[in-house]
Amino acid sequence: MAPCTWRFSFLPFISLLLSALFLGGCPPSVGLPGAANVSTERMGGGSQIISFSESTPYAAVASFAGSHYAGTTQGLLQFDPHQEGAQVVKALAGKGIRGISAESTTGLWVATAAGLHRLNKEEWTAFKLPASLGGASSAMLATREGLWVGGTRGLGFRDKKGGWKTYLPGARITYLLEDIQSGGVWAATDGEGIYHYEMGQFVAHALAKGQLLQRVRCLTYTPDGGVLAVGQSAQGERLTFFDGRFWNTYRALPEGVLSWVQMVGQDLYLGHGHGVFNLHRMM
């Protein structure tokens, strides 16, 4: 049976086709909710972007103690978004930044190829990462309970006393999203789908649960409390949405790399191909 399809538009002239993919076909099998519609609005026009460099790639950006920080391959920059220019953080000069995360009580955390660094009370402190992680990836998440650090070969958690626990051995962690309801974490991986930390252990959200993405690039919450992810499945680039019970998967046409998805305020934005689009869920 052919999958259900909905047609939308990238304003002003690009069309988007989302196909809801269900394991039981279409209409969905008993107990599965109908898929939501999504429309998009292309960003453009009057936006102005202040650039520190036309050639330096940025790994991450975070805000802490009234300043913004941007990680680059050559070090960490501190800047004010309302002013031009930025200053290099001397403590990390020349170090390639892989990830940044900030929490008001534990500080600003920065991962480099050499290890882990924290800014707290205007002082920088260096820490070692567990060797089993294989080095830090770009995924980091600072919470009140501690710090999650994604690695190239696993996931680590550092508690407030400095103790480490490691999880998901061998998995390359690509993105981390705090579970705002349970206090756990969602972990995206490159090749193993999505994991959710619950009741002291990680539960795989993969094909058995109807989640089709294997190489997951990004996760975000939706305004209604669901979880939206983008990445690659065996069939190609896909979006997948979790409503708390079931995963619904969507295909975007024309085909393009779904690089990231992010909720800003109550708005959802999607990086698709060479454009940025505003997503709207139609009930």
PDB file of C-alpha atoms in Angstrom:
ATOM      1  CA  MET A   1       0.000   0.000   0.000  1.00  0.00           C
ATOM      2  CA  ALA A   2       1.362   3.446  -0.916  1.00  0.00           C
ATOM      3  CA  PRO A   3       2.403   5.734   1.925  1.00  0.00           C
ATOM      4  CA  CYS A   4       0.233   8.693   2.880  1.00  0.00           C
ATOM      5  CA  THR A   5       1.546  11.979   1.474  1.00  0.00           C
ATOM      6  CA  TRP A   6       1.057  15.671   2.212  1.00  0.00           C
ATOM      7  CA  ARG A   7       2.216  18.536   0.004  1.00  0.00           C
ATOM      8  CA  PHE A   8       3.572  21.798   1.364  1.00  0.00           C
ATOM      9  CA  SER A   9       5.557  24.744   0.017  1.00  0.00           C
ATOM     10  CA  PHE A  10       8.843  26.439   0.731  1.00  0.00           C
ATOM     11  CA  LEU A  11       7.788  30.012   0.192  1.00  0.00           C
ATOM     12  CA  PRO A  12       7.941  31.572  -2.263  1.00  0.00           C
ATOM     13  CA  PHE A  13       8.485  28.858  -4.903  1.00  0.00           C
ATOM     14  CA  ILE A  14      10.026  25.604  -3.636  1.00  0.00           C
ATOM     15  CA  SER A  15       7.721  22.685  -2.902  1.00  0.00           C
ATOM     16  CA  LEU A  16       8.121  20.171  -0.116  1.00  0.00           C
ATOM     17  CA  LEU A  17       6.535  16.766  -0.013  1.00  0.00           C
ATOM     18  CA  LEU A  18       6.456  14.881   3.282  1.00  0.00           C
ATOM     19  CA  SER A  19       5.580  11.213   3.237  1.00  0.00           C
ATOM     20  CA  ALA A  20       4.564   9.575   6.493  1.00  0.00           C
ATOM     21  CA  LEU A  21       6.174   6.141   6.683  1.00  0.00           C
ATOM     22  CA  PHE A  22       4.560   3.538   8.923  1.00  0.00           C
ATOM     23  CA  LEU A  23       5.655  -0.033   9.411  1.00  0.00           C
ATOM     24  CA  GLY A  24       2.015  -1.141   9.141  1.00  0.00           C
ATOM     25  CA  GLY A  25       1.251   0.822   5.965  1.00  0.00           C
ATOM     26  CA  CYS A  26      -1.296   3.598   5.411  1.00  0.00           C
ATOM     27  CA  PRO A  27      -3.679   4.229   6.977  1.00  0.00           C
ATOM     28  CA  PRO A  28      -1.685   3.490  10.147  1.00  0.00           C
ATOM     29  CA  SER A  29      -2.312   0.270  12.007  1.00  0.00           C
ATOM     30  CA  VAL A  30      -4.587   0.209  15.037  1.00  0.00           C
ATOM     31  CA  GLY A  31      -3.285   2.326  17.899  1.00  0.00           C
ATOM     32  CA  LEU A  32      -0.986   4.538  15.829  1.00  0.00           C
ATOM     33  CA  PRO A  33      -1.961   8.225  15.583  1.00  0.00           C
ATOM     34  CA  GLY A  34      -2.379   9.902  12.215  1.00  0.00           C
ATOM     35  CA  ALA A  35       0.681  11.865  11.134  1.00  0.00           C
ATOM     36  CA  ALA A  36       0.699  15.629  11.523  1.00  0.00           C
ATOM     37  CA  ASN A  37       1.064  17.991   8.605  1.00  0.00           C
ATOM     38  CA  VAL A  38       4.094  20.254   8.416  1.00  0.00           C
ATOM     39  CA  SER A  39       4.455  23.418   6.328  1.00  0.00           C
ATOM     40  CA  THR A  40       7.524  25.561   5.846  1.00  0.00           C
ATOM     41  CA  GLU A  41       8.421  29.182   5.338  1.00  0.00           C
ATOM     42  CA  ARG A  42      11.753  30.079   3.824  1.00  0.00           C
ATOM     43  CA  MET A  43      13.889  32.587   5.715  1.00  0.00           C
ATOM     44  CA  GLY A  44      15.360  35.513   3.839  1.00  0.00           C
ATOM     45  CA  GLY A  45      15.189  39.222   3.209  1.00  0.00           C
ATOM     46  CA  GLY A  46      16.084  41.632   5.980  1.00  0.00           C
ATOM     47  CA  SER A  47      18.392  39.566   8.192  1.00  0.00           C
ATOM     48  CA  GLN A  48      21.918  40.845   8.814  1.00  0.00           C
ATOM     49  CA  ILE A  49      24.713  38.497   9.891  1.00  0.00           C
ATOM     50  CA  ILE A  50      27.832  39.738  11.651  1.00  0.00           C
ATOM     51  CA  SER A  51      30.777  37.488  10.789  1.00  0.00           C
ATOM     52  CA  PHE A  52      34.029  37.269  12.753  1.00  0.00           C
ATOM     53  CA  SER A  53      35.719  35.501   9.856  1.00  0.00           C
ATOM     54  CA  GLU A  54      34.850  34.454   6.347  1.00  0.00           C
ATOM     55  CA  SER A  55      36.899  31.251   6.621  1.00  0.00           C
ATOM     56  CA  THR A  56      36.982  30.016  10.236  1.00  0.00           C
ATOM     57  CA  PRO A  57      34.546  27.135  10.887  1.00  0.00           C
ATOM     58  CA  TYR A  58      32.628  27.220  14.172  1.00  0.00           C
ATOM     59  CA  ALA A  59      31.975  24.071  16.181  1.00  0.00           C
ATOM     60  CA  ALA A  60      29.528  25.447  18.740  1.00  0.00           C
ATOM     61  CA  VAL A  61      28.174  28.574  20.415  1.00  0.00           C
ATOM     62  CA  ALA A  62      27.056  29.021  24.040  1.00  0.00           C
ATOM     63  CA  SER A  63      26.105  31.835  26.402  1.00  0.00           C
ATOM     64  CA  PHE A  64      27.449  32.137  29.948  1.00  0.00           C
ATOM     65  CA  ALA A  65      27.659  34.907  32.554  1.00  0.00           C
ATOM     66  CA  GLY A  66      26.578  37.655  30.172  1.00  0.00           C
ATOM     67  CA  SER A  67      28.962  36.724  27.337  1.00  0.00           C
ATOM     68  CA  HIS A  68      28.702  34.538  24.270  1.00  0.00           C
ATOM     69  CA  TYR A  69      31.380  32.021  23.291  1.00  0.00           C
ATOM     70  CA  ALA A  70      32.129  30.468  19.901  1.00  0.00           C
ATOM     71  CA  GLY A  71      34.375  27.459  19.405  1.00  0.00           C
ATOM     72  CA  THR A  72      36.658  27.339  16.365  1.00  0.00           C
ATOM     73  CA  THR A  73      39.396  25.085  15.067  1.00  0.00           C
ATOM     74  CA  GLN A  74      41.924  27.615  16.407  1.00  0.00           C
ATOM     75  CA  GLY A  75      40.483  28.313  19.849  1.00  0.00           C
ATOM     76  CA  LEU A  76      37.606  29.886  21.753  1.00  0.00           C
ATOM     77  CA  LEU A  77      36.200  33.353  21.034  1.00  0.00           C
ATOM     78  CA  GLN A  78      34.313  35.555  23.513  1.00  0.00           C
ATOM     79  CA  PHE A  79      31.971  38.145  22.025  1.00  0.00           C
ATOM     80  CA  ASP A  80      28.944  40.415  22.415  1.00  0.00           C
ATOM     81  CA  PRO A  81      26.308  39.643  19.754  1.00  0.00           C
ATOM     82  CA  HIS A  82      25.391  43.333  19.531  1.00  0.00           C
ATOM     83  CA  GLN A  83      28.931  44.472  18.756  1.00  0.00           C
ATOM     84  CA  GLU A  84      31.425  43.703  16.031  1.00  0.00           C
ATOM     85  CA  GLY A  85      34.580  41.754  16.767  1.00  0.00           C
ATOM     86  CA  ALA A  86      35.538  39.122  19.316  1.00  0.00           C
ATOM     87  CA  GLN A  87      38.452  38.390  21.615  1.00  0.00           C
ATOM     88  CA  VAL A  88      40.388  35.144  21.849  1.00  0.00           C
ATOM     89  CA  VAL A  89      40.221  33.319  25.191  1.00  0.00           C
ATOM     90  CA  LYS A  90      43.916  33.024  26.028  1.00  0.00           C
ATOM     91  CA  ALA A  91      43.517  29.883  28.161  1.00  0.00           C
ATOM     92  CA  LEU A  92      42.380  27.916  25.073  1.00  0.00           C
ATOM     93  CA  ALA A  93      44.308  29.715  22.331  1.00  0.00           C
ATOM     94  CA  GLY A  94      45.309  27.372  19.515  1.00  0.00           C
ATOM     95  CA  LYS A  95      43.155  24.486  20.780  1.00  0.00           C
ATOM     96  CA  GLY A  96      40.590  23.021  18.397  1.00  0.00           C
ATOM     97  CA  ILE A  97      37.144  23.281  20.038  1.00  0.00           C
ATOM     98  CA  ARG A  98      34.877  20.279  19.602  1.00  0.00           C
ATOM     99  CA  GLY A  99      31.936  21.178  21.854  1.00  0.00           C
ATOM    100  CA  ILE A 100      30.592  23.794  24.284  1.00  0.00           C
ATOM    101  CA  SER A 101      27.834  23.692  26.877  1.00  0.00           C
ATOM    102  CA  ALA A 102      26.926  26.008  29.756  1.00  0.00           C
ATOM    103  CA  GLU A 103      24.901  25.731  32.957  1.00  0.00           C
ATOM    104  CA  SER A 104      24.468  28.591  35.411  1.00  0.00           C
ATOM    105  CA  THR A 105      25.648  26.700  38.507  1.00  0.00           C
ATOM    106  CA  THR A 106      28.347  24.396  37.113  1.00  0.00           C
ATOM    107  CA  GLY A 107      29.961  26.761  34.604  1.00  0.00           C
ATOM    108  CA  LEU A 108      30.953  26.883  30.947  1.00  0.00           C
ATOM    109  CA  TRP A 109      32.298  23.550  29.708  1.00  0.00           C
ATOM    110  CA  VAL A 110      34.506  23.246  26.622  1.00  0.00           C
ATOM    111  CA  ALA A 111      35.764  20.038  25.017  1.00  0.00           C
ATOM    112  CA  THR A 112      38.953  20.035  22.955  1.00  0.00           C
ATOM    113  CA  ALA A 113      41.088  17.343  21.369  1.00  0.00           C
ATOM    114  CA  ALA A 114      43.237  17.477  24.522  1.00  0.00           C
ATOM    115  CA  GLY A 115      40.452  17.082  27.079  1.00  0.00           C
ATOM    116  CA  LEU A 116      37.845  19.003  29.034  1.00  0.00           C
ATOM    117  CA  HIS A 117      37.962  22.580  30.334  1.00  0.00           C
ATOM    118  CA  ARG A 118      35.630  24.530  32.633  1.00  0.00           C
ATOM    119  CA  LEU A 119      35.185  28.253  33.214  1.00  0.00           C
ATOM    120  CA  ASN A 120      33.698  28.989  36.649  1.00  0.00           C
ATOM    121  CA  LYS A 121      34.105  32.118  38.776  1.00  0.00           C
ATOM    122  CA  GLU A 122      36.413  33.575  36.111  1.00  0.00           C
ATOM    123  CA  GLU A 123      38.886  30.680  36.386  1.00  0.00           C
ATOM    124  CA  TRP A 124      39.684  27.946  33.870  1.00  0.00           C
ATOM    125  CA  THR A 125      40.278  24.371  35.053  1.00  0.00           C
ATOM    126  CA  ALA A 126      41.367  21.405  32.919  1.00  0.00           C
ATOM    127  CA  PHE A 127      40.074  17.838  33.350  1.00  0.00           C
ATOM    128  CA  LYS A 128      40.800  14.507  31.708  1.00  0.00           C
ATOM    129  CA  LEU A 129      38.191  12.589  29.757  1.00  0.00           C
ATOM    130  CA  PRO A 130      37.778   8.818  30.191  1.00  0.00           C
ATOM    131  CA  ALA A 131      40.016   7.112  27.650  1.00  0.00           C
ATOM    132  CA  SER A 132      37.201   4.762  26.648  1.00  0.00           C
ATOM    133  CA  LEU A 133      35.323   7.665  25.003  1.00  0.00           C
ATOM    134  CA  GLY A 134      37.968   7.897  22.297  1.00  0.00           C
ATOM    135  CA  GLY A 135      38.004  11.693  22.516  1.00  0.00           C
ATOM    136  CA  ALA A 136      35.132  14.163  22.579  1.00  0.00           C
ATOM    137  CA  SER A 137      32.681  14.593  19.724  1.00  0.00           C
ATOM    138  CA  SER A 138      30.696  17.812  19.280  1.00  0.00           C
ATOM    139  CA  ALA A 139      27.914  16.615  21.612  1.00  0.00           C
ATOM    140  CA  MET A 140      27.898  18.071  25.142  1.00  0.00           C
ATOM    141  CA  LEU A 141      25.158  18.803  27.659  1.00  0.00           C
ATOM    142  CA  ALA A 142      25.648  20.552  31.009  1.00  0.00           C
ATOM    143  CA  THR A 143      22.845  20.062  33.553  1.00  0.00           C
ATOM    144  CA  ARG A 144      22.382  20.759  37.262  1.00  0.00           C
ATOM    145  CA  GLU A 145      23.213  17.117  37.981  1.00  0.00           C
ATOM    146  CA  GLY A 146      26.449  17.071  35.988  1.00  0.00           C
ATOM    147  CA  LEU A 147      27.900  16.989  32.494  1.00  0.00           C
ATOM    148  CA  TRP A 148      27.187  14.620  29.599  1.00  0.00           C
ATOM    149  CA  VAL A 149      30.039  14.346  27.078  1.00  0.00           C
ATOM    150  CA  GLY A 150      29.604  12.570  23.777  1.00  0.00           C
ATOM    151  CA  GLY A 151      32.602  10.679  22.495  1.00  0.00           C
ATOM    152  CA  THR A 152      33.664   8.997  19.293  1.00  0.00           C
ATOM    153  CA  ARG A 153      33.371   5.615  21.049  1.00  0.00           C
ATOM    154  CA  GLY A 154      30.769   6.139  23.772  1.00  0.00           C
ATOM    155  CA  LEU A 155      29.026   8.542  26.127  1.00  0.00           C
ATOM    156  CA  GLY A 156      30.299   9.796  29.481  1.00  0.00           C
ATOM    157  CA  PHE A 157      28.633  11.454  32.475  1.00  0.00           C
ATOM    158  CA  ARG A 158      30.601  13.490  35.030  1.00  0.00           C
ATOM    159  CA  ASP A 159      28.806  14.085  38.323  1.00  0.00           C
ATOM    160  CA  LYS A 160      29.312  17.108  40.566  1.00  0.00           C
ATOM    161  CA  LYS A 161      31.948  15.255  42.618  1.00  0.00           C
ATOM    162  CA  GLY A 162      34.048  14.585  39.541  1.00  0.00           C
ATOM    163  CA  GLY A 163      33.192  10.910  39.149  1.00  0.00           C
ATOM    164  CA  TRP A 164      32.647   9.451  35.690  1.00  0.00           C
ATOM    165  CA  LYS A 165      30.242   6.827  34.338  1.00  0.00           C
ATOM    166  CA  THR A 166      30.391   5.667  30.738  1.00  0.00           C
ATOM    167  CA  TYR A 167      27.621   4.318  28.519  1.00  0.00           C
ATOM    168  CA  LEU A 168      26.973   3.084  24.967  1.00  0.00           C
ATOM    169  CA  PRO A 169      30.469   1.686  24.281  1.00  0.00           C
ATOM    170  CA  GLY A 170      31.528   2.031  20.661  1.00  0.00           C
ATOM    171  CA  ALA A 171      28.771   4.492  19.711  1.00  0.00           C
ATOM    172  CA  ARG A 172      29.699   7.803  18.079  1.00  0.00           C
ATOM    173  CA  ILE A 173      27.512  10.426  19.782  1.00  0.00           C
ATOM    174  CA  THR A 174      26.384  13.242  17.506  1.00  0.00           C
ATOM    175  CA  TYR A 175      23.887  15.209  19.617  1.00  0.00           C
ATOM    176  CA  LEU A 176      22.497  15.356  23.166  1.00  0.00           C
ATOM    177  CA  LEU A 177      19.124  16.725  24.284  1.00  0.00           C
ATOM    178  CA  GLU A 178      18.085  17.038  27.911  1.00  0.00           C
ATOM    179  CA  ASP A 179      14.850  15.262  28.822  1.00  0.00           C
ATOM    180  CA  ILE A 180      13.000  18.136  30.472  1.00  0.00           C
ATOM    181  CA  GLN A 181      10.377  15.822  31.935  1.00  0.00           C
ATOM    182  CA  SER A 182      12.369  12.963  33.468  1.00  0.00           C
ATOM    183  CA  GLY A 183      15.763  14.608  33.965  1.00  0.00           C
ATOM    184  CA  GLY A 184      17.386  12.100  31.632  1.00  0.00           C
ATOM    185  CA  VAL A 185      18.880  12.650  28.190  1.00  0.00           C
ATOM    186  CA  TRP A 186      18.253  11.818  24.536  1.00  0.00           C
ATOM    187  CA  ALA A 187      21.394  10.724  22.672  1.00  0.00           C
ATOM    188  CA  ALA A 188      21.698  10.779  18.883  1.00  0.00           C
ATOM    189  CA  THR A 189      24.297   8.527  17.275  1.00  0.00           C
ATOM    190  CA  ASP A 190      25.977   8.072  13.927  1.00  0.00           C
ATOM    191  CA  GLY A 191      24.879   4.575  12.960  1.00  0.00           C
ATOM    192  CA  GLU A 192      22.857   3.308  15.939  1.00  0.00           C
ATOM    193  CA  GLY A 193      19.827   5.597  15.896  1.00  0.00           C
ATOM    194  CA  ILE A 194      18.572   7.269  19.082  1.00  0.00           C
ATOM    195  CA  TYR A 195      18.908   6.289  22.739  1.00  0.00           C
ATOM    196  CA  HIS A 196      16.914   7.560  25.715  1.00  0.00           C
ATOM    197  CA  TYR A 197      18.202   7.453  29.290  1.00  0.00           C
ATOM    198  CA  GLU A 198      15.433   6.260  31.603  1.00  0.00           C
ATOM    199  CA  MET A 199      15.349   4.424  34.939  1.00  0.00           C
ATOM    200  CA  GLY A 200      19.144   4.361  35.136  1.00  0.00           C
ATOM    201  CA  GLN A 201      19.802   2.847  31.709  1.00  0.00           C
ATOM    202  CA  PHE A 202      19.741   3.696  28.018  1.00  0.00           C
ATOM    203  CA  VAL A 203      16.874   2.339  25.916  1.00  0.00           C
ATOM    204  CA  ALA A 204      17.348   2.092  22.142  1.00  0.00           C
ATOM    205  CA  HIS A 205      14.795   3.857  19.965  1.00  0.00           C
ATOM    206  CA  ALA A 206      15.417   2.083  16.689  1.00  0.00           C
ATOM    207  CA  LEU A 207      13.501  -0.042  14.173  1.00  0.00           C
ATOM    208  CA  ALA A 208      11.794  -2.144  16.851  1.00  0.00           C
ATOM    209  CA  LYS A 209      10.149   1.022  18.183  1.00  0.00           C
ATOM    210  CA  GLY A 210       9.331   2.385  14.715  1.00  0.00           C
ATOM    211  CA  GLN A 211      12.241   4.859  14.661  1.00  0.00           C
ATOM    212  CA  LEU A 212      13.892   4.527  11.241  1.00  0.00           C
ATOM    213  CA  LEU A 213      16.852   6.913  11.413  1.00  0.00           C
ATOM    214  CA  GLN A 214      20.278   5.302  11.739  1.00  0.00           C
ATOM    215  CA  ARG A 215      22.645   8.262  11.318  1.00  0.00           C
ATOM    216  CA  VAL A 216      21.037  10.980  13.433  1.00  0.00           C
ATOM    217  CA  ARG A 217      22.400  14.526  13.177  1.00  0.00           C
ATOM    218  CA  CYS A 218      20.201  16.561  15.500  1.00  0.00           C
ATOM    219  CA  LEU A 219      17.338  16.436  18.017  1.00  0.00           C
ATOM    220  CA  THR A 220      15.021  19.130  19.332  1.00  0.00           C
ATOM    221  CA  TYR A 221      11.756  19.561  21.176  1.00  0.00           C
ATOM    222  CA  THR A 222       8.630  20.778  19.421  1.00  0.00           C
ATOM    223  CA  PRO A 223       6.306  23.410  20.935  1.00  0.00           C
ATOM    224  CA  ASP A 224       3.837  20.690  22.020  1.00  0.00           C
ATOM    225  CA  GLY A 225       6.512  18.690  23.872  1.00  0.00           C
ATOM    226  CA  GLY A 226       7.319  16.127  21.189  1.00  0.00           C
ATOM    227  CA  VAL A 227      10.807  15.250  19.961  1.00  0.00           C
ATOM    228  CA  LEU A 228      11.874  15.877  16.360  1.00  0.00           C
ATOM    229  CA  ALA A 229      15.032  14.409  14.819  1.00  0.00           C
ATOM    230  CA  VAL A 230      16.721  14.625  11.418  1.00  0.00           C
ATOM    231  CA  GLY A 231      19.203  12.346   9.745  1.00  0.00           C
ATOM    232  CA  GLN A 232      19.609   9.421   7.399  1.00  0.00           C
ATOM    233  CA  SER A 233      17.686   6.162   7.245  1.00  0.00           C
ATOM    234  CA  ALA A 234      18.196   3.192   4.955  1.00  0.00           C
ATOM    235  CA  GLN A 235      15.817   4.933   2.513  1.00  0.00           C
ATOM    236  CA  GLY A 236      17.576   8.327   2.596  1.00  0.00           C
ATOM    237  CA  GLU A 237      17.195  11.669   4.372  1.00  0.00           C
ATOM    238  CA  ARG A 238      14.262  11.757   6.803  1.00  0.00           C
ATOM    239  CA  LEU A 239      12.603  13.658   9.655  1.00  0.00           C
ATOM    240  CA  THR A 240      11.155  11.636  12.530  1.00  0.00           C
ATOM    241  CA  PHE A 241       8.736  12.819  15.210  1.00  0.00           C
ATOM    242  CA  PHE A 242       8.049  11.242  18.627  1.00  0.00           C
ATOM    243  CA  ASP A 243       4.800  12.193  20.377  1.00  0.00           C
ATOM    244  CA  GLY A 244       5.629  10.353  23.604  1.00  0.00           C
ATOM    245  CA  ARG A 245       4.265   7.014  22.386  1.00  0.00           C
ATOM    246  CA  PHE A 246       5.033   6.488  18.702  1.00  0.00           C
ATOM    247  CA  TRP A 247       7.533   7.609  16.057  1.00  0.00           C
ATOM    248  CA  ASN A 248       6.278   8.995  12.721  1.00  0.00           C
ATOM    249  CA  THR A 249       8.806   9.371   9.900  1.00  0.00           C
ATOM    250  CA  TYR A 250       8.665  11.880   7.035  1.00  0.00           C
ATOM    251  CA  ARG A 251      10.417  12.271   3.691  1.00  0.00           C
ATOM    252  CA  ALA A 252      11.221  15.696   2.232  1.00  0.00           C
ATOM    253  CA  LEU A 253      11.107  16.324  -1.513  1.00  0.00           C
ATOM    254  CA  PRO A 254      13.055  17.656  -3.306  1.00  0.00           C
ATOM    255  CA  GLU A 255      15.754  15.549  -1.704  1.00  0.00           C
ATOM    256  CA  GLY A 256      18.401  17.395   0.275  1.00  0.00           C
ATOM    257  CA  VAL A 257      20.611  16.918   3.300  1.00  0.00           C
ATOM    258  CA  LEU A 258      18.667  17.596   6.514  1.00  0.00           C
ATOM    259  CA  SER A 259      21.511  19.133   8.494  1.00  0.00           C
ATOM    260  CA  TRP A 260      19.827  20.306  11.694  1.00  0.00           C
ATOM    261  CA  VAL A 261      16.559  21.181  13.400  1.00  0.00           C
ATOM    262  CA  GLN A 262      16.125  23.594  16.296  1.00  0.00           C
ATOM    263  CA  MET A 263      13.356  25.142  18.386  1.00  0.00           C
ATOM    264  CA  VAL A 264      13.864  28.850  19.105  1.00  0.00           C
ATOM    265  CA  GLY A 265      11.158  30.193  21.404  1.00  0.00           C
ATOM    266  CA  GLN A 266       8.023  28.574  19.966  1.00  0.00           C
ATOM    267  CA  ASP A 267       9.363  28.366  16.400  1.00  0.00           C
ATOM    268  CA  LEU A 268      10.940  25.353  14.676  1.00  0.00           C
ATOM    269  CA  TYR A 269      13.701  25.829  12.118  1.00  0.00           C
ATOM    270  CA  LEU A 270      15.100  23.240   9.714  1.00  0.00           C
ATOM    271  CA  GLY A 271      18.397  23.302   7.834  1.00  0.00           C
ATOM    272  CA  HIS A 272      17.544  21.696   4.465  1.00  0.00           C
ATOM    273  CA  GLY A 273      20.031  21.696   1.596  1.00  0.00           C
ATOM    274  CA  HIS A 274      21.203  25.287   1.218  1.00  0.00           C
ATOM    275  CA  GLY A 275      18.250  26.937   2.965  1.00  0.00           C
ATOM    276  CA  VAL A 276      16.773  27.517   6.410  1.00  0.00           C
ATOM    277  CA  PHE A 277      13.054  26.886   6.759  1.00  0.00           C
ATOM    278  CA  ASN A 278      10.393  27.560   9.371  1.00  0.00           C
ATOM    279  CA  LEU A 279       8.347  24.430  10.192  1.00  0.00           C
ATOM    280  CA  HIS A 280       4.654  24.556  11.128  1.00  0.00           C
ATOM    281  CA  ARG A 281       2.711  21.551  12.365  1.00  0.00           C
ATOM    282  CA  MET A 282      -0.828  21.477  10.963  1.00  0.00           C
ATOM    283  CA  MET A 283      -3.360  19.604  13.088  1.00  0.00           C
TER     284      MET A 283
END
